[in-house]
Short mmCIF file of C-alpha atoms and ligand atoms in Angstrom, two decimals:
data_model
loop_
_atom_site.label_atom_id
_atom_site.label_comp_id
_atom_site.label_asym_id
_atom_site.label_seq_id
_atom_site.Cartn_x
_atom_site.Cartn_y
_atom_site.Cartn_z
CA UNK A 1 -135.46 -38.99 -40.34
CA UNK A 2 -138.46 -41.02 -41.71
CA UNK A 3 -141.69 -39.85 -39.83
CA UNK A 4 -144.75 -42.34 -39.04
CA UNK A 5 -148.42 -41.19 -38.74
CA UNK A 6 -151.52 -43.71 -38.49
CA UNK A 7 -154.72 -41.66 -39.09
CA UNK A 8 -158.25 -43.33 -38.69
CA UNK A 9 -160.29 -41.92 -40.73
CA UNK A 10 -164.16 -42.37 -40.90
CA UNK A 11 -166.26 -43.22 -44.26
CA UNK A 12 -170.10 -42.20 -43.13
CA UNK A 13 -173.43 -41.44 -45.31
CA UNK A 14 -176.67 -43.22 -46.22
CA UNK A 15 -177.08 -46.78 -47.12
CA UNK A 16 -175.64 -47.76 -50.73
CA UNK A 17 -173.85 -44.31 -51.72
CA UNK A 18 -170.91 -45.87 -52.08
CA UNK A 19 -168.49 -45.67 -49.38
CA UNK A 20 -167.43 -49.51 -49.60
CA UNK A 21 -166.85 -48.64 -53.62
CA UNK A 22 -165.10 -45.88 -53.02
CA UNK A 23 -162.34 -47.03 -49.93
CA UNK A 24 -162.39 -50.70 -52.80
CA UNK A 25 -161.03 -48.10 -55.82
CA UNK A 26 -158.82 -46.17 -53.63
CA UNK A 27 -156.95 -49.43 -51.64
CA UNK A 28 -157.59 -51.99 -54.07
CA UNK A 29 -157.95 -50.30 -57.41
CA UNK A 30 -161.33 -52.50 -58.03
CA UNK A 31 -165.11 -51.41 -58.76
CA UNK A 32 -167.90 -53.92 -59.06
CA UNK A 33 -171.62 -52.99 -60.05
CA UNK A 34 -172.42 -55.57 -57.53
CA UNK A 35 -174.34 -54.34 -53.88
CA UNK A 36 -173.46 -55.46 -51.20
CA UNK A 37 -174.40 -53.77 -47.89
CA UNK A 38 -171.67 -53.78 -45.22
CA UNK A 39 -172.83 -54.52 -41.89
CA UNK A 40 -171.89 -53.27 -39.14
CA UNK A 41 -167.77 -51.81 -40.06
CA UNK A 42 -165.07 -52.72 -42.24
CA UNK A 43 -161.60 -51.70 -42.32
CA UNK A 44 -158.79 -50.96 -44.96
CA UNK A 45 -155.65 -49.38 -44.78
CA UNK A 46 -153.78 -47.26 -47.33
CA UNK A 47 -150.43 -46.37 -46.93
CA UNK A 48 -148.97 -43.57 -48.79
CA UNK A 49 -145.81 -42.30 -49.12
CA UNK A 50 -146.84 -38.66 -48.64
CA UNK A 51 -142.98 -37.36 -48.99
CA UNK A 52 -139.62 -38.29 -49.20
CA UNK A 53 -139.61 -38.37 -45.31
CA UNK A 54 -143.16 -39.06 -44.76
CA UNK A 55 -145.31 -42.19 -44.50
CA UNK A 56 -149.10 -42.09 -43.89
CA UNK A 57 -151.45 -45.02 -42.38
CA UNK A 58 -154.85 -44.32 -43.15
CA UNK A 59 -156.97 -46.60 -41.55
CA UNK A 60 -160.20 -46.51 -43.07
CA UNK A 61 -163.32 -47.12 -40.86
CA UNK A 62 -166.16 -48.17 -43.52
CA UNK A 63 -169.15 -47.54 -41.34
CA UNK A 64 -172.38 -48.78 -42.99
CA UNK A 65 -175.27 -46.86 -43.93
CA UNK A 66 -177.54 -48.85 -41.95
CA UNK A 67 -175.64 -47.76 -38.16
CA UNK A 68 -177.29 -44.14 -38.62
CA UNK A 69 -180.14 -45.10 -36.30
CA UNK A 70 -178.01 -47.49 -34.31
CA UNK A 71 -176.32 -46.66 -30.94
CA UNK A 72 -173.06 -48.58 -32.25
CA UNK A 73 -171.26 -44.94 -34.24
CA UNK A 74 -170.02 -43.71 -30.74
CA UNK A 75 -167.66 -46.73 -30.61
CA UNK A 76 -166.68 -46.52 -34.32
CA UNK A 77 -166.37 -42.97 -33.65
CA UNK A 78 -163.64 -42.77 -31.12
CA UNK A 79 -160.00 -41.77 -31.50
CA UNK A 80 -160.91 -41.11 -35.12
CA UNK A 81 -158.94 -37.40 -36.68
CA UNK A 82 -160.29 -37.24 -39.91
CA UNK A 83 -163.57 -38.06 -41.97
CA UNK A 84 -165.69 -38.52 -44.87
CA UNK A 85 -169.48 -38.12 -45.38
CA UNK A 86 -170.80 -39.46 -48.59
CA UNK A 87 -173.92 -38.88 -50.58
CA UNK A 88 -175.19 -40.40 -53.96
CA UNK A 89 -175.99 -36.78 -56.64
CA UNK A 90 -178.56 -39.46 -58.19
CA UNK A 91 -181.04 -39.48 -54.62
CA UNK A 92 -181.19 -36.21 -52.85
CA UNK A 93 -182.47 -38.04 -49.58
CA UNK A 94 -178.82 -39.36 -49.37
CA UNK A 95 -177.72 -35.04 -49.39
CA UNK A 96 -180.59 -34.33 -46.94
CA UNK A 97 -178.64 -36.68 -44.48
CA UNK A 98 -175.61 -35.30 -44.98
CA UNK A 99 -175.96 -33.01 -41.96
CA UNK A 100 -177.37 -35.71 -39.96
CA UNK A 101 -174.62 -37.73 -40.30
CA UNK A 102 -172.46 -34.87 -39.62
CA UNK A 103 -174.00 -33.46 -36.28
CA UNK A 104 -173.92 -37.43 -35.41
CA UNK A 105 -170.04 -36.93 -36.40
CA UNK A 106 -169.43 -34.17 -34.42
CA UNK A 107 -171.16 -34.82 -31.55
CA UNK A 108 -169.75 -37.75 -30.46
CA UNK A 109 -165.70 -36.88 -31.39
CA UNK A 110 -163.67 -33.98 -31.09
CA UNK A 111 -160.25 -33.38 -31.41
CA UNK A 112 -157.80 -32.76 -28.40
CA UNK A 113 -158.96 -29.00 -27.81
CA UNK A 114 -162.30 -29.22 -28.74
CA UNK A 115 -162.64 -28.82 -32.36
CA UNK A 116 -164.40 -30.77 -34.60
CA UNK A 117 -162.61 -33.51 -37.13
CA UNK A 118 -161.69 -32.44 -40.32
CA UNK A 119 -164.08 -33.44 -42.54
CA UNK A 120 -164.72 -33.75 -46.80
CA UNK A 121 -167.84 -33.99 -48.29
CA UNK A 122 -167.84 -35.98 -51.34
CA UNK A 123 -170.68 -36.39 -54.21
CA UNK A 124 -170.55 -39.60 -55.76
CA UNK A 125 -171.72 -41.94 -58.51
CA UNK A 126 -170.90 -38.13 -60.49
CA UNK A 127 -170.37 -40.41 -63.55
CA UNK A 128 -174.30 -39.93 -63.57
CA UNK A 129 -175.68 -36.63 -63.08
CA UNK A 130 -173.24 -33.48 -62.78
CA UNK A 131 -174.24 -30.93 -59.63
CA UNK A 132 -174.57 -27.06 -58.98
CA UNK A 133 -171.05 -26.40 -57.81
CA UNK A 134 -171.79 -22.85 -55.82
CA UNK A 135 -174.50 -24.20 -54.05
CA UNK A 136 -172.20 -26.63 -52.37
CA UNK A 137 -169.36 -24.10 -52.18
CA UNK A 138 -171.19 -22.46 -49.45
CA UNK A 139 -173.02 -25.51 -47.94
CA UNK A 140 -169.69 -26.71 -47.13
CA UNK A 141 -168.55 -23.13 -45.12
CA UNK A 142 -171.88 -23.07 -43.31
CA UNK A 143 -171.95 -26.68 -42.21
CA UNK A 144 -167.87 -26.98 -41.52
CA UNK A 145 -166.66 -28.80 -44.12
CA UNK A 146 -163.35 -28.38 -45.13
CA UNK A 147 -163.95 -29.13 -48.68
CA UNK A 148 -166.09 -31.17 -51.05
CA UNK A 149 -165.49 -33.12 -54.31
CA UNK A 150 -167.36 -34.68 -57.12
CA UNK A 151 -166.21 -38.65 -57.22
CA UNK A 152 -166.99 -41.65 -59.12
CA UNK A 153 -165.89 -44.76 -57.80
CA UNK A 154 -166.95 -46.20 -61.11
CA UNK A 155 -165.03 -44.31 -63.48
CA UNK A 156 -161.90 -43.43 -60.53
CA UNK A 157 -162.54 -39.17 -60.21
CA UNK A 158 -161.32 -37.50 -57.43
CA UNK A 159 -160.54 -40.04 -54.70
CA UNK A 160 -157.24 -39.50 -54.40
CA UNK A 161 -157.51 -35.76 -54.34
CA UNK A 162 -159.95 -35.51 -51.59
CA UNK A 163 -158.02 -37.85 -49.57
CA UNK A 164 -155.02 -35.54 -49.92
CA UNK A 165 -157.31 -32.45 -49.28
CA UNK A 166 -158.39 -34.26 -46.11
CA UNK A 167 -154.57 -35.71 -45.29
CA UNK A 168 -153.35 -31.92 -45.49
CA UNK A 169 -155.97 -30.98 -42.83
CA UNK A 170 -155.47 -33.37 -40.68
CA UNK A 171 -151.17 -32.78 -40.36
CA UNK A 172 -152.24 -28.91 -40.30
CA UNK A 173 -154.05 -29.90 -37.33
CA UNK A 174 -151.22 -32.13 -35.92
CA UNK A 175 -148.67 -29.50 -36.89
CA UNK A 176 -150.50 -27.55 -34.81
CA UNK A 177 -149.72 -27.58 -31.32
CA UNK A 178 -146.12 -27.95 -31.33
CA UNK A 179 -144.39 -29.18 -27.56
CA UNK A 180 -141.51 -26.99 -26.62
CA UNK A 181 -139.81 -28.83 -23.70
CA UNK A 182 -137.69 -27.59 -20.60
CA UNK A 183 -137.33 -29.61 -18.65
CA UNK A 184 -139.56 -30.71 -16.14
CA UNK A 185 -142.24 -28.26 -18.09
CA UNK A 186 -144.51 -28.38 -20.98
CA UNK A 187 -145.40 -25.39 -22.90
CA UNK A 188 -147.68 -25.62 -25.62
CA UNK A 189 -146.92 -23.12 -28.62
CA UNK A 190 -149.04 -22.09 -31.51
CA UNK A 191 -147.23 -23.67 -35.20
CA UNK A 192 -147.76 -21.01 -37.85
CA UNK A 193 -149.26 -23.50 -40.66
CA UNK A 194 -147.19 -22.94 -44.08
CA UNK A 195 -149.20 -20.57 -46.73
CA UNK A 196 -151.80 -22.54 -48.33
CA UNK A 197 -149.58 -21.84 -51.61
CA UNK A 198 -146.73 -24.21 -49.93
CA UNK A 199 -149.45 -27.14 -51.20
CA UNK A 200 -148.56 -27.92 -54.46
CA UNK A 201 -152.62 -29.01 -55.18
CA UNK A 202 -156.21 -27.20 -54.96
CA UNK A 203 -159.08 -28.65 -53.93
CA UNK A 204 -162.54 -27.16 -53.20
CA UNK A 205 -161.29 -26.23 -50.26
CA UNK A 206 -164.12 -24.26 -47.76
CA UNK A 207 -161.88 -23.81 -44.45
CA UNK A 208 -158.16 -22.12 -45.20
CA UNK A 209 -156.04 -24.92 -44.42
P1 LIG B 1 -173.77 -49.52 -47.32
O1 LIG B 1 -172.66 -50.46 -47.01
O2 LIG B 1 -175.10 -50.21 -47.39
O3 LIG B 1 -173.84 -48.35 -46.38
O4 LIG B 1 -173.53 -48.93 -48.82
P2 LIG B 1 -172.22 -48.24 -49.43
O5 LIG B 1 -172.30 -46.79 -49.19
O6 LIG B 1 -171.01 -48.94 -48.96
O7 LIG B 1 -172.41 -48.46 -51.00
P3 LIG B 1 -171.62 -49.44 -51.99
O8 LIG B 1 -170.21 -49.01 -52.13
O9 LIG B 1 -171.87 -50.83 -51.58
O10 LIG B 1 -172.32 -49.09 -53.39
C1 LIG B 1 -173.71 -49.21 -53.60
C2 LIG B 1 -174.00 -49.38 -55.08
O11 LIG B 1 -173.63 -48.20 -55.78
C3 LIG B 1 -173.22 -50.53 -55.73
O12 LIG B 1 -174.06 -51.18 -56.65
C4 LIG B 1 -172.07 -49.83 -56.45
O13 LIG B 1 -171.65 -50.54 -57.61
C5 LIG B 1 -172.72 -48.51 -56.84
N1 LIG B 1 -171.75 -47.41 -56.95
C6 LIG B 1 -170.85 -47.03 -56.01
N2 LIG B 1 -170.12 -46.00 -56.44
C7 LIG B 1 -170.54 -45.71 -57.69
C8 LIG B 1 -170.16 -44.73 -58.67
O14 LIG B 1 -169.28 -43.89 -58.48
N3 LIG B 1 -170.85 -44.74 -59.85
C9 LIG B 1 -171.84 -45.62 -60.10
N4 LIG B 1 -172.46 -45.54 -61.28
N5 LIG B 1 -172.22 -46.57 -59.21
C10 LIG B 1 -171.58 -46.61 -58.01
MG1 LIG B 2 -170.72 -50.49 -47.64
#
């Protein structure tokens, strides 16, 4: 049977680090040297074919830089299971807000029990300047990040890969509470997620899927 998911995922980090560039290569396979701030939110959607039984809606919120001091990201926010902070390896004020834009992130949504959206890190424009991998290694396990990846919108590095890093998290999640119905009762079950070897791909993955 062919199985449906629609995931909205969030795009979020400082003004002009590329999170319209990167959702353009990734949906559209485009890249233009050309800025052009986004305003208030755009939207794509990518559909993948994840397996032979499995299709994937990503619908990709493309929040812009600007909203970080606006009282707007609560809306944008909502319903979303899966996100993305960017920053730009060429400005470290664009890392410094990383956090920022994650406690903003997990502040205002949750998943269904409490826990906080899955969410990659990813360090872009690396076409530029290459980065200190440890050091980010264990910036991403203190600050809950379930992985991070050097990308280049420019040059097309790594897109794909963390959105499949971040696609894998997100079913783990779904796969996890399983319903197991009598009837007339509801019993929620814990789902023993597959061994991370099941994954046919490796990511810099922080958090044990
Ligand atoms: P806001 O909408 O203002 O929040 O910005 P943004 O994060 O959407 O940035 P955008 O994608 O518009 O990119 C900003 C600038 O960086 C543009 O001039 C892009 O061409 C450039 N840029 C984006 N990604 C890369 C990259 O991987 N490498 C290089 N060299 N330039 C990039
Ligand atoms: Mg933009």
């Amino acid at each position: 049977m062919q199985q449906e998911y629609l995931f909205k995922i969030l795009v979020i980090g400082e003004l002009g680090v590329g999170k319209t560039s990167i959702i353009k290569r990734y949906v559209h396979q485009i890249f233009s040297q050309h800025y052009r701030a986004t305003i208030g939110v755009d939207f794509a959607l990518k559909v993948l074919q994840w397996n032979h039984d499995t299709v994937i809606r990503l619908q990709l919120w493309d929040i812009a830089g600007q909203e970080r001091y606006g009282n707007m990201t609560r809306v944008y926010y909502r319903e979303a299971v899966g996100a993305v902070v960017v920053f730009d390896v060429t400005r470290a004020s664009t890392f410094d807000a990383v956090l920022k834009w994650k406690d903003d992130l997990d502040s205002k949504v949750t998943l269904n029990h409490g826990k906080p959206v899955p969410t990659v890190l990813l360090a872009n424009k690396s076409d530029q300047v290459s980065l200190q991998q440890p050091k980010l290694d264990s910036f991403c396990r203190e600050n809950g990040f379930v992985g991070w990846f050097e990308t280049s919108a420019k040059e097309n590095t790594n897109i794909e890969e963390a959105a499949r890093c971040l696609v894998q998290h997100i079913l783990a999640n779904e796969e996890n509470t399983v319903i197991d119905s009598e009837p007339g009762s509801f019993v929620l079950t814990e789902y023993t997620a597959p061994a991370k070897d099941h994954f046919n791909f490796s990511c810099n993955s922080c958090a044990k899927i």
